[in-house]
Coordinates of C-alpha atoms and ligand atoms in Angstrom, one line a residue:
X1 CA -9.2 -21.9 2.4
X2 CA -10.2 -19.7 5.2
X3 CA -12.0 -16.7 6.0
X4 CA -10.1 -14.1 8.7
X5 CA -12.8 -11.7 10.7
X6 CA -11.3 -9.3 13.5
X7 CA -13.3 -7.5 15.1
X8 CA -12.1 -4.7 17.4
X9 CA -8.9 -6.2 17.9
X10 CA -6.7 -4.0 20.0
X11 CA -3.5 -4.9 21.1
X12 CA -1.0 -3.1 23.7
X13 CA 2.8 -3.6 24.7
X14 CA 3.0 -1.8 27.8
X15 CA 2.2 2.0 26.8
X16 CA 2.7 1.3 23.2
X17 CA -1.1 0.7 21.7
X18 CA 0.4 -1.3 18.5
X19 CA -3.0 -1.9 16.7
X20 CA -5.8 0.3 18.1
X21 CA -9.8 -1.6 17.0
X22 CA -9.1 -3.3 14.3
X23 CA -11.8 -4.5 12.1
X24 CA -10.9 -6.2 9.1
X25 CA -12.9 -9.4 6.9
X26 CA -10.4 -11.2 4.9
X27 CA -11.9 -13.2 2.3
X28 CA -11.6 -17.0 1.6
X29 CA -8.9 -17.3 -1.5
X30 CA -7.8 -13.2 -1.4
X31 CA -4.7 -12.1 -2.0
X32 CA -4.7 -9.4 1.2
X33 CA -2.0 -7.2 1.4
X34 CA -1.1 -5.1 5.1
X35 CA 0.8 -2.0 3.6
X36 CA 2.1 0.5 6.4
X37 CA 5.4 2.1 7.3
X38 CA 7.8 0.6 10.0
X39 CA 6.1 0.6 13.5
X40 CA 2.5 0.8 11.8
X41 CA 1.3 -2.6 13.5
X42 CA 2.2 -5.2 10.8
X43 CA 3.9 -7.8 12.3
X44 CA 2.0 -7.5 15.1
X45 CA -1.7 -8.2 13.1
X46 CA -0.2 -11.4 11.7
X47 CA 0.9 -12.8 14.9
X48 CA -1.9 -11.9 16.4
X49 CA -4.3 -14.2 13.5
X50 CA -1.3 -16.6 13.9
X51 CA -1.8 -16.8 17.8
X52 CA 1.5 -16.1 19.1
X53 CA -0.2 -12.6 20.6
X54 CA -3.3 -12.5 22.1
X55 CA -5.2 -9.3 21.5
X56 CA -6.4 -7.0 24.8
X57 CA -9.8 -7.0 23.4
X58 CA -11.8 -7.4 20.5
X59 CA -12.2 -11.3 18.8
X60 CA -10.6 -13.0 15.8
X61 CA -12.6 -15.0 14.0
X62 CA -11.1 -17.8 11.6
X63 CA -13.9 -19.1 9.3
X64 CA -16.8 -17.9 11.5
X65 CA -15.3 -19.6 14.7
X66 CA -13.5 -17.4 17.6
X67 CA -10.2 -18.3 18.1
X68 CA -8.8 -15.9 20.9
X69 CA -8.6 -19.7 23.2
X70 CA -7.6 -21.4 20.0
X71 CA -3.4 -22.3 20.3
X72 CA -1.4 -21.6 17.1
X73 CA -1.0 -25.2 16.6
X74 CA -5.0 -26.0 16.0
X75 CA -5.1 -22.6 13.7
X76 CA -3.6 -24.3 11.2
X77 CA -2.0 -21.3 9.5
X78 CA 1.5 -21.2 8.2
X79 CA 3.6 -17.9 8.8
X80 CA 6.7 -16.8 6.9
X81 CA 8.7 -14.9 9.2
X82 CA 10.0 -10.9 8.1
X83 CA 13.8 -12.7 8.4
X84 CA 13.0 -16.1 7.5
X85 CA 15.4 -18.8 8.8
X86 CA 16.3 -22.2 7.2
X87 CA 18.4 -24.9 8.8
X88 CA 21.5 -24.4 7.6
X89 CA 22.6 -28.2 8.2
X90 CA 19.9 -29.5 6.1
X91 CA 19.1 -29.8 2.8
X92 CA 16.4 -28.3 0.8
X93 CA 14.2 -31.2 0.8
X94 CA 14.8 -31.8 4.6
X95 CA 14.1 -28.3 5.1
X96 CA 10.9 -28.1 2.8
X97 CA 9.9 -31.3 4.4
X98 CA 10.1 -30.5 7.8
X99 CA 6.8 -29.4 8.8
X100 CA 5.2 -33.1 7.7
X101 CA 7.8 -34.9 9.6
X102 CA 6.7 -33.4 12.4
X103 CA 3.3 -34.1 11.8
X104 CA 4.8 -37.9 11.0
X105 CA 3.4 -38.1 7.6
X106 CA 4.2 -41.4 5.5
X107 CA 7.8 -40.8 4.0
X108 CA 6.6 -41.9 0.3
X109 CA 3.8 -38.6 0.6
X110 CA 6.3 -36.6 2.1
X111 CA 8.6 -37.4 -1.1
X112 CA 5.6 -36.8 -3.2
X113 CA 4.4 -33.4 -1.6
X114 CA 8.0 -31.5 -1.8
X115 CA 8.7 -32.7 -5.2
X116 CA 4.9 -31.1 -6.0
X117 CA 5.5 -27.9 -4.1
X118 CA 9.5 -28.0 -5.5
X119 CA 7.9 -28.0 -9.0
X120 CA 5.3 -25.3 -8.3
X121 CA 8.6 -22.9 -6.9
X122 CA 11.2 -23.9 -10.1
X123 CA 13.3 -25.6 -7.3
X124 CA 13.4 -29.3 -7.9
X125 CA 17.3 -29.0 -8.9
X126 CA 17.9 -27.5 -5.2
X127 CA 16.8 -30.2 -3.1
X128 CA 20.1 -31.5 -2.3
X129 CA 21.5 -28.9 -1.3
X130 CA 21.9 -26.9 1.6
X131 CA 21.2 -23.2 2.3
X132 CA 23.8 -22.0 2.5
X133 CA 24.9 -22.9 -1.1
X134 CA 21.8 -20.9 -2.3
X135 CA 21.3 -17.6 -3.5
X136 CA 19.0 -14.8 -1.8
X137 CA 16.1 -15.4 -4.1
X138 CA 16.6 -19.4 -3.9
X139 CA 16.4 -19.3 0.0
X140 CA 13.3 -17.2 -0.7
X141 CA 11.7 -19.9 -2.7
X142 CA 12.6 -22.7 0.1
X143 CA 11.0 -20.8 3.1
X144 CA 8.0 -20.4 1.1
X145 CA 8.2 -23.9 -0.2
X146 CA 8.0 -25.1 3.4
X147 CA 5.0 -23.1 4.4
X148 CA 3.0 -24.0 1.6
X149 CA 4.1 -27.8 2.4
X150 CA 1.3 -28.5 4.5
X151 CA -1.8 -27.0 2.8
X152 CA -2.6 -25.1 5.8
X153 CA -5.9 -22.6 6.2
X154 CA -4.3 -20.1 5.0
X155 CA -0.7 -18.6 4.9
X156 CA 0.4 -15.0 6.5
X157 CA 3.9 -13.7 4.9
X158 CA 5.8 -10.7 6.5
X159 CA 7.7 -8.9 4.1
X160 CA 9.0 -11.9 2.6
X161 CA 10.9 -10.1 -0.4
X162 CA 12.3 -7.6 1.7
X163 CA 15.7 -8.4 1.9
X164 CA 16.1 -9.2 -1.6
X165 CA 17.6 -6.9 -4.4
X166 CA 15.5 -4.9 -6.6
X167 CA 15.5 -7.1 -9.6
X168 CA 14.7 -10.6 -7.8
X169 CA 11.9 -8.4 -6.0
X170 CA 10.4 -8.0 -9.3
X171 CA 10.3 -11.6 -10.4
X172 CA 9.1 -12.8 -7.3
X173 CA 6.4 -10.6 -7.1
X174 CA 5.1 -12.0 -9.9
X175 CA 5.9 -15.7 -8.9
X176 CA 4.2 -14.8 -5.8
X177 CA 1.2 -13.8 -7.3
X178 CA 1.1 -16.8 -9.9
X179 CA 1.3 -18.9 -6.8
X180 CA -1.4 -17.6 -4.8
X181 CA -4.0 -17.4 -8.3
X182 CA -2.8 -21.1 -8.9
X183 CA -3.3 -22.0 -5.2
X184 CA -6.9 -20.0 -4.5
X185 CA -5.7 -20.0 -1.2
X186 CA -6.0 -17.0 1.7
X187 CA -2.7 -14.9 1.6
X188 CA -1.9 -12.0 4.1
X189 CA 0.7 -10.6 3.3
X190 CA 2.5 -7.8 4.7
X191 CA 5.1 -5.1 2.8
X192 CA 5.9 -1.3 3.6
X193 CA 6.4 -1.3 -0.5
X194 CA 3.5 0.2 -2.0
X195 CA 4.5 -1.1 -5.4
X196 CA 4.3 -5.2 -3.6
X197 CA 0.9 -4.3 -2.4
X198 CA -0.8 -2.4 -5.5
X199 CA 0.4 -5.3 -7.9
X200 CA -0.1 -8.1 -6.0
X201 CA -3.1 -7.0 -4.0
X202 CA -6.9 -8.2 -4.4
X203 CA -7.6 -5.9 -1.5
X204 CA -5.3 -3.5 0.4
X205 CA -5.5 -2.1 4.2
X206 CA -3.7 0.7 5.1
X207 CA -2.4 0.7 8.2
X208 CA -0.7 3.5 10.4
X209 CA 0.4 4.0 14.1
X210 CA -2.0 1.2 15.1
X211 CA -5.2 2.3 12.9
X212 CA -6.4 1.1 9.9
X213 CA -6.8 4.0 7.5
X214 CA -8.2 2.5 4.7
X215 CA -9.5 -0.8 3.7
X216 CA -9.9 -1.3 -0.5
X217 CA -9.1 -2.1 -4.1
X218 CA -5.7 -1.1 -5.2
X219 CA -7.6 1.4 -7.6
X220 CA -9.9 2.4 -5.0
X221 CA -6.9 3.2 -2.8
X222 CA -4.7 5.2 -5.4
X223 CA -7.1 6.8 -6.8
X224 CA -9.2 7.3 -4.1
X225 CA -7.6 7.7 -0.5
X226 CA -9.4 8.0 2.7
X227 CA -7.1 10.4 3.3
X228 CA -3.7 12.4 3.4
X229 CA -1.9 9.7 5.0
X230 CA -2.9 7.2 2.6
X231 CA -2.3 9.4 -0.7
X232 CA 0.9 9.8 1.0
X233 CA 2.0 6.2 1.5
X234 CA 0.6 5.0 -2.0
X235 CA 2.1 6.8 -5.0
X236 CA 5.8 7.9 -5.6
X237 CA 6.6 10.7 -5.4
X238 CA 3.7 11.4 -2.9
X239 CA 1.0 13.3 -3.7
X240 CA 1.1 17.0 -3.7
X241 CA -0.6 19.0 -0.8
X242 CA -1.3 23.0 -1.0
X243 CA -3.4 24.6 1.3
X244 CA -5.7 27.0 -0.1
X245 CA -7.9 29.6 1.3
X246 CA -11.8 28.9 1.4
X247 CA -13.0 32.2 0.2
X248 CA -16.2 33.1 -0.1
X249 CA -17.2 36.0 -2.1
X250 CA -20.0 37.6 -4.3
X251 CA -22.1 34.5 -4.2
X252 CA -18.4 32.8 -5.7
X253 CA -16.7 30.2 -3.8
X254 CA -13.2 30.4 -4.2
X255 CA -10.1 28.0 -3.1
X256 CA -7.4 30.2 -3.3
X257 CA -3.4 29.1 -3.6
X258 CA -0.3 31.7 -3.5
X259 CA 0.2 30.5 -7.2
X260 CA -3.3 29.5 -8.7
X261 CA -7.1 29.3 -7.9
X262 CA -9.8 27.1 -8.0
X263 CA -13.8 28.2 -8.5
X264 CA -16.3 26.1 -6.5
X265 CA -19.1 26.5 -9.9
X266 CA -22.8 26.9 -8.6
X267 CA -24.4 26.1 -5.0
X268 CA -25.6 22.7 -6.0
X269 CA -21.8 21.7 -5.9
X270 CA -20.9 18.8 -3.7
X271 CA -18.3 21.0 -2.2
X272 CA -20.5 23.9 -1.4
X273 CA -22.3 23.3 1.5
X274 CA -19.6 21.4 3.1
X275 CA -16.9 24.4 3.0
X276 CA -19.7 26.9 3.6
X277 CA -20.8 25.8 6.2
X278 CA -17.5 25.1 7.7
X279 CA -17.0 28.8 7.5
X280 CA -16.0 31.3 9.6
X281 CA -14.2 28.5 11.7
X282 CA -12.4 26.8 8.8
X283 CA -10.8 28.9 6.3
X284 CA -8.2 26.5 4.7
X285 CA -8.3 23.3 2.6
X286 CA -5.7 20.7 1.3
X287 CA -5.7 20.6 -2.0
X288 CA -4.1 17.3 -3.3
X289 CA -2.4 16.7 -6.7
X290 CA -0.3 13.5 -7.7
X291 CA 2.8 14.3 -9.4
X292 CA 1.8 12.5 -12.6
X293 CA -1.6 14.3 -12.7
X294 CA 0.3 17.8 -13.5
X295 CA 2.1 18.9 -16.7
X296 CA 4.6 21.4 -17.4
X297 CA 4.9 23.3 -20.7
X298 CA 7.7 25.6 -21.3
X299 CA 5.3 28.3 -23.0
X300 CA 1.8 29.4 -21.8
X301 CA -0.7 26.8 -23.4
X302 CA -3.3 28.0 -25.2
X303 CA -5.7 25.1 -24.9
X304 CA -6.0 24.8 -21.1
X305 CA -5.2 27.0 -17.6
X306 CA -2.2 26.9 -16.5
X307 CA 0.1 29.2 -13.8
X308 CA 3.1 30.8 -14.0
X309 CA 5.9 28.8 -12.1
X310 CA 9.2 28.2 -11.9
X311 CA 11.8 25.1 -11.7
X312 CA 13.7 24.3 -8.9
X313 CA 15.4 21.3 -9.4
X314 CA 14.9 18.5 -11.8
X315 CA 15.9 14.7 -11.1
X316 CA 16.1 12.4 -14.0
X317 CA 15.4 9.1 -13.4
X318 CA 15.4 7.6 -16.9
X319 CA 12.3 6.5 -17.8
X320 CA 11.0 9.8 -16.1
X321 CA 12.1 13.0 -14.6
X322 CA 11.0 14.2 -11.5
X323 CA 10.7 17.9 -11.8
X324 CA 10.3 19.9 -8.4
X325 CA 9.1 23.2 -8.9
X326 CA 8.2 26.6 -7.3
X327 CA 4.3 27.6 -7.4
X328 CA 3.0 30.1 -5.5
X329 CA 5.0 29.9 -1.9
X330 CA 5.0 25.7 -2.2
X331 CA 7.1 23.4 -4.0
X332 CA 5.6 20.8 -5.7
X333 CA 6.5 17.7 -7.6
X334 CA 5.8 17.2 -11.1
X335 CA 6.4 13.3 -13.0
X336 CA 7.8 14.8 -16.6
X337 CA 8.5 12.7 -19.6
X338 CA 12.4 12.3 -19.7
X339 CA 12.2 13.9 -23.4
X340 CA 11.2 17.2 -21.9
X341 CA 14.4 18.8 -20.3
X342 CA 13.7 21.6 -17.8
X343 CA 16.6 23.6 -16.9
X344 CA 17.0 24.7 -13.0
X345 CA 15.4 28.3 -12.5
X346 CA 13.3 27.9 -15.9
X347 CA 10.4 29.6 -15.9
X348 CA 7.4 27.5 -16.8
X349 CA 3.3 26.7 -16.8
X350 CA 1.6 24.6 -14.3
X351 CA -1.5 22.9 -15.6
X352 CA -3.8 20.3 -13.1
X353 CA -5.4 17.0 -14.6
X354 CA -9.0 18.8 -12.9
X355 CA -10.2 15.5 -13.5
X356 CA -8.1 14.5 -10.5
X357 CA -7.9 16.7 -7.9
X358 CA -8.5 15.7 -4.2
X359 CA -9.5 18.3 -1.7
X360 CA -8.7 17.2 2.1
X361 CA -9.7 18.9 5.5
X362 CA -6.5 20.4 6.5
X363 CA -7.2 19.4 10.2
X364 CA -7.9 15.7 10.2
X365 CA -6.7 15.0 6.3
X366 CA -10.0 13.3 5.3
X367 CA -10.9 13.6 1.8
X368 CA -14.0 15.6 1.6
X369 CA -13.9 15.5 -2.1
X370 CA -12.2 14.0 -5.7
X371 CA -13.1 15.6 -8.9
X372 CA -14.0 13.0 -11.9
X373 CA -14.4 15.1 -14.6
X374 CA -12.2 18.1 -16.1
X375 CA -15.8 20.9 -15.4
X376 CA -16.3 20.1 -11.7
X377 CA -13.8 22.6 -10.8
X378 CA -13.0 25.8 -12.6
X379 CA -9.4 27.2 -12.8
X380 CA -8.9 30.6 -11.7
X381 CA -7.3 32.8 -14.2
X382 CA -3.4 33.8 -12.6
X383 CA -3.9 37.2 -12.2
X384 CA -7.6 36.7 -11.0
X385 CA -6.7 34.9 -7.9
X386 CA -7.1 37.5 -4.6
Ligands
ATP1 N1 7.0 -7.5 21.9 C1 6.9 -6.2 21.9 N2 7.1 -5.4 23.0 C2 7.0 -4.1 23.0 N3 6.6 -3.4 22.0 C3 6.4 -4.1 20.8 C4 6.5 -5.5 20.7 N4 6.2 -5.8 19.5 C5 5.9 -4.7 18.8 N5 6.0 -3.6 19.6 C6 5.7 -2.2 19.2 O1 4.5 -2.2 18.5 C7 4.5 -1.4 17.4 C8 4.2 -2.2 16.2 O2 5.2 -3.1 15.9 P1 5.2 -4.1 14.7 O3 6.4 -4.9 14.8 O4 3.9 -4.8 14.6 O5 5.4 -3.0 13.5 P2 5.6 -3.3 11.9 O6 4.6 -2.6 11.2 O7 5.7 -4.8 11.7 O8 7.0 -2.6 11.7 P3 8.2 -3.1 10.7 O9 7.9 -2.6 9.3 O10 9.4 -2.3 11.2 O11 8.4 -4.5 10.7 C9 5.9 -0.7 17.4 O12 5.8 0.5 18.0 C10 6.7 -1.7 18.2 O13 7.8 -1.0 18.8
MG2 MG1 7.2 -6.0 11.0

């Protein structure tokens, strides 16, 4: 078990700044997921606490001890590589048992280790035979077999389900996550699939263009982002953005939409000051909605406020429809229940879960502010809305 500290950690290829002061604590036994888009710096992190980069500045710390002089070797971490590579003229076992021939282990507790590990991966009946006599999810199992051979530290794992189909995606996911509980081992593992990180993940940290954006519980993270880029790369369809005016006017503090309206209620709001004071200079916010936190009737409701809008397109997935539809000037995306059909051009009524409705500063994307409860923000009649 380990505990990973960087601190600062920057690292640069050429002009490229591919991790910008990075400061992360990875605790000993977490399951620690790096979820970014391509480019964001992933790779890079893990080689870097693996020691095949060295950072420009900033230190890495494995359990308390610095390790920028430390080589890869005396890290003792074991890496599964984003394409993973078996020898192809070896078996299974040969190929599981590698990494404790090299470290001329006893061959009677090399036997006894793979079959342990072989037993923990459901792959005891492979270990004859070679790779390429395996399927995608078998190989899977074998290159993680062999770095969880040696009890290292801890083990880093890039994207190690990425190149497998949907369905074998799901069941190692939750093999993965069986392993790591059963282990109580440090894992770091890297995905650009929000669903990976969110149902694996103790902790998540966000990472884009170099930065970490956010560093928390899955729930933390969905339900509270730092900011727009995070609520954009967890949830699916991304959340909703519509920039509102801030309007200020009769002692009323208004957020004002082409297609609804929300009312800032009383001068001891937490959003009061903050947008008050920001004006004359800032007049907009984002306001931020997740598909599945909006509902559509076909009539206007008579138990809550909604806003007259209109369908644009609607894409049925199956267990869901995805329902894009006009408000005000925007578009937005709505997560229907497929038994609710919604024809294109249908006129309908846009209601907000006000319980959950982020508002961002429309310059830097930061969340100023998430509603918890329904009274916190008031809806503004349609037709009341300047
Ligand atoms: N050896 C290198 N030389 C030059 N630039 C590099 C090198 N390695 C990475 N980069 C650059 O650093 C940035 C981060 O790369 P990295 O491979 O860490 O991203 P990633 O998040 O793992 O992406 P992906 O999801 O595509 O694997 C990218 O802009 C990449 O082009
Ligand atoms: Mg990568």
């Amino acid at each position: 078990m380990a505990n990973i500290r960087l601190e600062n950690v920057t690292k640069r290829f050429g002009r490229v700044t591919a991790l910008q002061s990075i400061n992360l604590e990875i605790h000993h036994g977490e399951f620690f997921c790096v979820l970014g888009p391509p480019g964001a710096g992933k790779t890079t992190l893990l080689r870097l606490i693996v020691g095949l980069e060295k950072p420009d500045a900033g230190t890495i710390y494995i359990d308390g001890e610095p390790v920028n002089d430390v080589h890869p070797r005396n890290r003792d971490i074991a890496m599964i590589f984003q394409n993973l590579a078996l020898y192809p003229d070896k078996t299974v076992f040969d190929n599981i048992a590698f990494p404790l021939r090299e470290r001329k282990l006893p061959a009677e507790q090399i036997k006894a280790r793979v079959a342990q590990v072989a037993r923990m991966l459901h792959i005891e009946h492979l270990l004859e035979r070679k790779p390429g006599k395996l399927s995608g999810g078998e190989r899977q199992r074998v290159a993680i077999a062999r770095a969880l051979v040696r009890t290292p530290r801890a083990y880093l794992m890039d994207e190690p389900l990425a190149n497998l189909d949907a369905l074998l995606r799901l069941e190692m996911r939750i093999e993965l996550k069986r392993l790591q509980e059963q282990l109580n081992e440090t894992l770091v593992y890297v995905t650009s699939d929000q669903v990976e990180a969110m149902s694996m993940a103790d902790r998540i940290a966000v990472l884009y263009k170099g930065v970490v954006q956010q560093c928390d519980t899955p729930d933390n993270v969905y339900n509270l982002p730092a900011n727009r880029r995070v609520a954009t790369i967890v949830g699916s369809p991304p959340m909703n953005f519509l920039t509102c005016q801030v309007q200020r006017t009769d002692g009323q503090l208004n957020l004002v939409h082409s297609g609804f309206g929300f009312r800032v209620i009383g001068s001891d709001h937490p959003l009061w000051d903050c947008l008050c004071r920001a004006l004359p200079a800032v007049q907009e916010v984002l306001v931020g909605v997740r598909p599945e936190d909006i509902r559509l009737y076909p009539e206007q409701p008579t138990d809550v406020i909604a806003f007259p809008a209109r369908v644009a397109v609607s894409e049925p997935l199956g267990a869901e429809t995805i329902v894009d539809v006009q408000l005000g000037r925007d578009i937005i995306k709505v997560i229907t229940p497929p038994t609710q059909y919604f024809a294109e051009k249908q006129p309908v009524w846009v209601a907000f879960d006000m319980a959950k409705v982020h508002v961002m500063d429309v310059q830097t994307g930061a969340r100023i502010y998430t509603t918890g409860a329904p009274e916190q923000l008031q809806c503004i009649l349609p037709g009341t809305c300047a």
